[in-house]
Amino acid sequence: MAEGTQSIDRAATILNIVAREHKNGASFADIMNETQLKRPTTRRLLMALVEHGFVEFDGENKRYHLGPKIYEFGLQVLPFFDFQEVYRPSLMRLVESTGDTVFLNRLVGDDMVCIARETGSFPVKAFVLDVGVQRPLGLGAGGLAILAAMDEAQAQAMLQRNQKRLKDSDTAPERIPLLIEEARQKGYVSREVSRLGIRTVAMAILDSAGTPFASLSVSTIQERMRGDHLEMVVNALEREVRRINDKLSRMRPLHPLHSR
């Protein structure tokens, strides 16, 4: 690998880490440990990213956050990448028909990012995710739905790249292939978070090229998401995903933002 390309790859990896930890900030030690870079190399790359405005250093808590240049770039590309006018009506219809909490997650590199959340009339709210939360693909029902919609080789490659991060999570990595296969057979993901008493049902969204790049999901308490209510949610979710896919099939690809 050429030296220049290697530096770009390393800087991109650091940016991904800082983006994932943006809310609370990423410490120097965390960045160094995760990238496995030496201290001088890590410091040099961070200083360059700070100098160009891609990363900002908070001297008070000694943590790194995304910088203003990222925001400027985001404003420029938002009309190109956003598809709010496509998914928003479906989110609102799902909220109205199910009464539950509805999420939209989008694939960014090897991660899933929550880009929208709406709550229904049911009094117990399933706030399993906040907008902006970024998690490795393989965690959560939305990510599993995307993996199930991918071809086997691509899904395995993405899981392999996320292997270490998945091991550090609450999810047993050996369970993930079983959950993916179950989703392929059912046509949707049904996932329980026992510690929260929540069950989520999710399906993948495809772009105009037929590539899974986002997911739509409905969450509520386990006791509610069963029997007739579960069947109703699955049917409503399937209907709205089909509507979104039909709209996107007539548009240019929306760039799933795969990292590789």
PDB file of N, CA and C in Angstrom, residues 109-160:
ATOM      1  N   GLY A 109     -20.933   3.042   5.745  1.00  0.00           N
ATOM      2  CA  GLY A 109     -19.766   2.188   5.889  1.00  0.00           C
ATOM      3  C   GLY A 109     -20.180   0.825   6.401  1.00  0.00           C
ATOM      4  N   ASP A 110     -19.601   0.410   7.518  1.00  0.00           N
ATOM      5  CA  ASP A 110     -19.951  -0.867   8.144  1.00  0.00           C
ATOM      6  C   ASP A 110     -20.842  -0.654   9.363  1.00  0.00           C
ATOM      7  N   ASP A 111     -21.438   0.524   9.471  1.00  0.00           N
ATOM      8  CA  ASP A 111     -22.270   0.867  10.620  1.00  0.00           C
ATOM      9  C   ASP A 111     -23.691   1.202  10.190  1.00  0.00           C
ATOM     10  N   MET A 112     -24.594   1.125  11.175  1.00  0.00           N
ATOM     11  CA  MET A 112     -25.962   1.599  10.996  1.00  0.00           C
ATOM     12  C   MET A 112     -26.123   2.882  11.807  1.00  0.00           C
ATOM     13  N   VAL A 113     -26.744   3.878  11.200  1.00  0.00           N
ATOM     14  CA  VAL A 113     -26.995   5.150  11.872  1.00  0.00           C
ATOM     15  C   VAL A 113     -28.493   5.403  11.896  1.00  0.00           C
ATOM     16  N   CYS A 114     -29.022   5.710  13.066  1.00  0.00           N
ATOM     17  CA  CYS A 114     -30.442   6.037  13.203  1.00  0.00           C
ATOM     18  C   CYS A 114     -30.662   7.458  12.690  1.00  0.00           C
ATOM     19  N   ILE A 115     -31.465   7.608  11.636  1.00  0.00           N
ATOM     20  CA  ILE A 115     -31.657   8.943  11.048  1.00  0.00           C
ATOM     21  C   ILE A 115     -33.063   9.495  11.287  1.00  0.00           C
ATOM     22  N   ALA A 116     -33.965   8.664  11.818  1.00  0.00           N
ATOM     23  CA  ALA A 116     -35.310   9.169  12.120  1.00  0.00           C
ATOM     24  C   ALA A 116     -35.975   8.279  13.161  1.00  0.00           C
ATOM     25  N   ARG A 117     -36.793   8.908  14.021  1.00  0.00           N
ATOM     26  CA  ARG A 117     -37.582   8.179  15.024  1.00  0.00           C
ATOM     27  C   ARG A 117     -38.877   8.921  15.261  1.00  0.00           C
ATOM     28  N   GLU A 118     -39.989   8.182  15.223  1.00  0.00           N
ATOM     29  CA  GLU A 118     -41.301   8.756  15.494  1.00  0.00           C
ATOM     30  C   GLU A 118     -42.031   7.861  16.494  1.00  0.00           C
ATOM     31  N   THR A 119     -42.816   8.467  17.372  1.00  0.00           N
ATOM     32  CA  THR A 119     -43.514   7.693  18.395  1.00  0.00           C
ATOM     33  C   THR A 119     -45.023   7.751  18.187  1.00  0.00           C
ATOM     34  N   GLY A 120     -45.680   6.621  18.502  1.00  0.00           N
ATOM     35  CA  GLY A 120     -47.120   6.520  18.348  1.00  0.00           C
ATOM     36  C   GLY A 120     -47.877   6.796  19.628  1.00  0.00           C
ATOM     37  N   SER A 121     -49.141   6.410  19.635  1.00  0.00           N
ATOM     38  CA  SER A 121     -50.038   6.736  20.745  1.00  0.00           C
ATOM     39  C   SER A 121     -49.920   5.782  21.928  1.00  0.00           C
ATOM     40  N   PHE A 122     -49.291   4.615  21.734  1.00  0.00           N
ATOM     41  CA  PHE A 122     -49.173   3.674  22.840  1.00  0.00           C
ATOM     42  C   PHE A 122     -48.365   4.322  23.967  1.00  0.00           C
ATOM     43  N   PRO A 123     -48.864   4.271  25.206  1.00  0.00           N
ATOM     44  CA  PRO A 123     -48.233   5.050  26.295  1.00  0.00           C
ATOM     45  C   PRO A 123     -46.805   4.651  26.639  1.00  0.00           C
ATOM     46  N   VAL A 124     -46.437   3.377  26.430  1.00  0.00           N
ATOM     47  CA  VAL A 124     -45.063   2.958  26.726  1.00  0.00           C
ATOM     48  C   VAL A 124     -44.216   3.144  25.467  1.00  0.00           C
ATOM     49  N   LYS A 125     -43.246   4.027  25.530  1.00  0.00           N
ATOM     50  CA  LYS A 125     -42.424   4.355  24.370  1.00  0.00           C
ATOM     51  C   LYS A 125     -41.160   3.483  24.352  1.00  0.00           C
ATOM     52  N   ALA A 126     -40.882   2.907  23.190  1.00  0.00           N
ATOM     53  CA  ALA A 126     -39.713   2.023  23.038  1.00  0.00           C
ATOM     54  C   ALA A 126     -38.542   2.825  22.484  1.00  0.00           C
ATOM     55  N   PHE A 127     -37.900   3.611  23.340  1.00  0.00           N
ATOM     56  CA  PHE A 127     -36.788   4.456  22.901  1.00  0.00           C
ATOM     57  C   PHE A 127     -35.479   3.653  22.937  1.00  0.00           C
ATOM     58  N   VAL A 128     -35.400   2.653  22.086  1.00  0.00           N
ATOM     59  CA  VAL A 128     -34.198   1.819  22.078  1.00  0.00           C
ATOM     60  C   VAL A 128     -33.034   2.508  21.379  1.00  0.00           C
ATOM     61  N   LEU A 129     -33.329   3.541  20.564  1.00  0.00           N
ATOM     62  CA  LEU A 129     -32.296   4.278  19.853  1.00  0.00           C
ATOM     63  C   LEU A 129     -32.629   5.760  19.830  1.00  0.00           C
ATOM     64  N   ASP A 130     -31.597   6.595  19.858  1.00  0.00           N
ATOM     65  CA  ASP A 130     -31.755   8.018  19.626  1.00  0.00           C
ATOM     66  C   ASP A 130     -31.294   8.332  18.209  1.00  0.00           C
ATOM     67  N   VAL A 131     -31.847   9.358  17.611  1.00  0.00           N
ATOM     68  CA  VAL A 131     -31.398   9.784  16.291  1.00  0.00           C
ATOM     69  C   VAL A 131     -29.920  10.168  16.373  1.00  0.00           C
ATOM     70  N   GLY A 132     -29.129   9.679  15.432  1.00  0.00           N
ATOM     71  CA  GLY A 132     -27.698   9.948  15.417  1.00  0.00           C
ATOM     72  C   GLY A 132     -26.848   8.836  15.984  1.00  0.00           C
ATOM     73  N   VAL A 133     -27.476   7.882  16.681  1.00  0.00           N
ATOM     74  CA  VAL A 133     -26.713   6.771  17.254  1.00  0.00           C
ATOM     75  C   VAL A 133     -26.148   5.897  16.126  1.00  0.00           C
ATOM     76  N   GLN A 134     -24.882   5.566  16.252  1.00  0.00           N
ATOM     77  CA  GLN A 134     -24.184   4.766  15.246  1.00  0.00           C
ATOM     78  C   GLN A 134     -23.704   3.469  15.889  1.00  0.00           C
ATOM     79  N   ARG A 135     -24.034   2.339  15.264  1.00  0.00           N
ATOM     80  CA  ARG A 135     -23.674   1.029  15.806  1.00  0.00           C
ATOM     81  C   ARG A 135     -23.140   0.135  14.696  1.00  0.00           C
ATOM     82  N   PRO A 136     -22.257  -0.803  15.032  1.00  0.00           N
ATOM     83  CA  PRO A 136     -21.747  -1.701  13.991  1.00  0.00           C
ATOM     84  C   PRO A 136     -22.841  -2.566  13.408  1.00  0.00           C
ATOM     85  N   LEU A 137     -22.789  -2.789  12.106  1.00  0.00           N
ATOM     86  CA  LEU A 137     -23.752  -3.660  11.450  1.00  0.00           C
ATOM     87  C   LEU A 137     -23.674  -5.055  12.064  1.00  0.00           C
ATOM     88  N   GLY A 138     -24.824  -5.582  12.451  1.00  0.00           N
ATOM     89  CA  GLY A 138     -24.870  -6.865  13.155  1.00  0.00           C
ATOM     90  C   GLY A 138     -25.556  -6.730  14.488  1.00  0.00           C
ATOM     91  N   LEU A 139     -25.577  -5.502  15.010  1.00  0.00           N
ATOM     92  CA  LEU A 139     -26.324  -5.213  16.235  1.00  0.00           C
ATOM     93  C   LEU A 139     -27.678  -4.632  15.840  1.00  0.00           C
ATOM     94  N   GLY A 140     -28.705  -5.011  16.537  1.00  0.00           N
ATOM     95  CA  GLY A 140     -30.005  -4.411  16.294  1.00  0.00           C
ATOM     96  C   GLY A 140     -30.743  -5.029  15.118  1.00  0.00           C
ATOM     97  N   ALA A 141     -32.063  -4.945  15.181  1.00  0.00           N
ATOM     98  CA  ALA A 141     -32.913  -5.556  14.163  1.00  0.00           C
ATOM     99  C   ALA A 141     -32.713  -4.924  12.788  1.00  0.00           C
ATOM    100  N   GLY A 142     -32.540  -3.590  12.745  1.00  0.00           N
ATOM    101  CA  GLY A 142     -32.372  -2.912  11.461  1.00  0.00           C
ATOM    102  C   GLY A 142     -31.150  -3.380  10.703  1.00  0.00           C
ATOM    103  N   GLY A 143     -30.035  -3.527  11.415  1.00  0.00           N
ATOM    104  CA  GLY A 143     -28.815  -4.004  10.775  1.00  0.00           C
ATOM    105  C   GLY A 143     -28.938  -5.443  10.304  1.00  0.00           C
ATOM    106  N   LEU A 144     -29.596  -6.270  11.107  1.00  0.00           N
ATOM    107  CA  LEU A 144     -29.806  -7.668  10.722  1.00  0.00           C
ATOM    108  C   LEU A 144     -30.675  -7.765   9.477  1.00  0.00           C
ATOM    109  N   ALA A 145     -31.662  -6.875   9.358  1.00  0.00           N
ATOM    110  CA  ALA A 145     -32.524  -6.875   8.172  1.00  0.00           C
ATOM    111  C   ALA A 145     -31.718  -6.568   6.914  1.00  0.00           C
ATOM    112  N   ILE A 146     -30.784  -5.638   7.006  1.00  0.00           N
ATOM    113  CA  ILE A 146     -29.943  -5.315   5.855  1.00  0.00           C
ATOM    114  C   ILE A 146     -29.029  -6.489   5.508  1.00  0.00           C
ATOM    115  N   LEU A 147     -28.424  -7.098   6.521  1.00  0.00           N
ATOM    116  CA  LEU A 147     -27.558  -8.259   6.279  1.00  0.00           C
ATOM    117  C   LEU A 147     -28.337  -9.393   5.619  1.00  0.00           C
ATOM    118  N   ALA A 148     -29.575  -9.601   6.050  1.00  0.00           N
ATOM    119  CA  ALA A 148     -30.397 -10.675   5.486  1.00  0.00           C
ATOM    120  C   ALA A 148     -30.747 -10.405   4.027  1.00  0.00           C
ATOM    121  N   ALA A 149     -30.794  -9.124   3.640  1.00  0.00           N
ATOM    122  CA  ALA A 149     -31.135  -8.769   2.265  1.00  0.00           C
ATOM    123  C   ALA A 149     -29.925  -8.765   1.343  1.00  0.00           C
ATOM    124  N   MET A 150     -28.728  -8.842   1.907  1.00  0.00           N
ATOM    125  CA  MET A 150     -27.495  -8.889   1.124  1.00  0.00           C
ATOM    126  C   MET A 150     -27.223 -10.303   0.625  1.00  0.00           C
ATOM    127  N   ASP A 151     -26.342 -10.399  -0.377  1.00  0.00           N
ATOM    128  CA  ASP A 151     -25.886 -11.736  -0.738  1.00  0.00           C
ATOM    129  C   ASP A 151     -24.943 -12.236   0.357  1.00  0.00           C
ATOM    130  N   GLU A 152     -24.803 -13.531   0.445  1.00  0.00           N
ATOM    131  CA  GLU A 152     -24.087 -14.158   1.556  1.00  0.00           C
ATOM    132  C   GLU A 152     -22.652 -13.670   1.684  1.00  0.00           C
ATOM    133  N   ALA A 153     -21.945 -13.558   0.565  1.00  0.00           N
ATOM    134  CA  ALA A 153     -20.532 -13.164   0.600  1.00  0.00           C
ATOM    135  C   ALA A 153     -20.362 -11.753   1.149  1.00  0.00           C
ATOM    136  N   GLN A 154     -21.223 -10.843   0.715  1.00  0.00           N
ATOM    137  CA  GLN A 154     -21.132  -9.460   1.186  1.00  0.00           C
ATOM    138  C   GLN A 154     -21.460  -9.363   2.671  1.00  0.00           C
ATOM    139  N   ALA A 155     -22.487 -10.093   3.098  1.00  0.00           N
ATOM    140  CA  ALA A 155     -22.867 -10.077   4.507  1.00  0.00           C
ATOM    141  C   ALA A 155     -21.737 -10.613   5.381  1.00  0.00           C
ATOM    142  N   GLN A 156     -21.124 -11.700   4.957  1.00  0.00           N
ATOM    143  CA  GLN A 156     -20.027 -12.289   5.723  1.00  0.00           C
ATOM    144  C   GLN A 156     -18.824 -11.363   5.794  1.00  0.00           C
ATOM    145  N   ALA A 157     -18.542 -10.668   4.698  1.00  0.00           N
ATOM    146  CA  ALA A 157     -17.403  -9.740   4.677  1.00  0.00           C
ATOM    147  C   ALA A 157     -17.618  -8.598   5.667  1.00  0.00           C
ATOM    148  N   MET A 158     -18.827  -8.082   5.719  1.00  0.00           N
ATOM    149  CA  MET A 158     -19.112  -6.968   6.631  1.00  0.00           C
ATOM    150  C   MET A 158     -19.078  -7.431   8.085  1.00  0.00           C
ATOM    151  N   LEU A 159     -19.585  -8.626   8.339  1.00  0.00           N
ATOM    152  CA  LEU A 159     -19.530  -9.160   9.701  1.00  0.00           C
ATOM    153  C   LEU A 159     -18.086  -9.412  10.129  1.00  0.00           C
ATOM    154  N   GLN A 160     -17.265  -9.857   9.196  1.00  0.00           N
ATOM    155  CA  GLN A 160     -15.857 -10.113   9.512  1.00  0.00           C
ATOM    156  C   GLN A 160     -15.145  -8.814   9.896  1.00  0.00           C
TER     157      GLN A 160
END
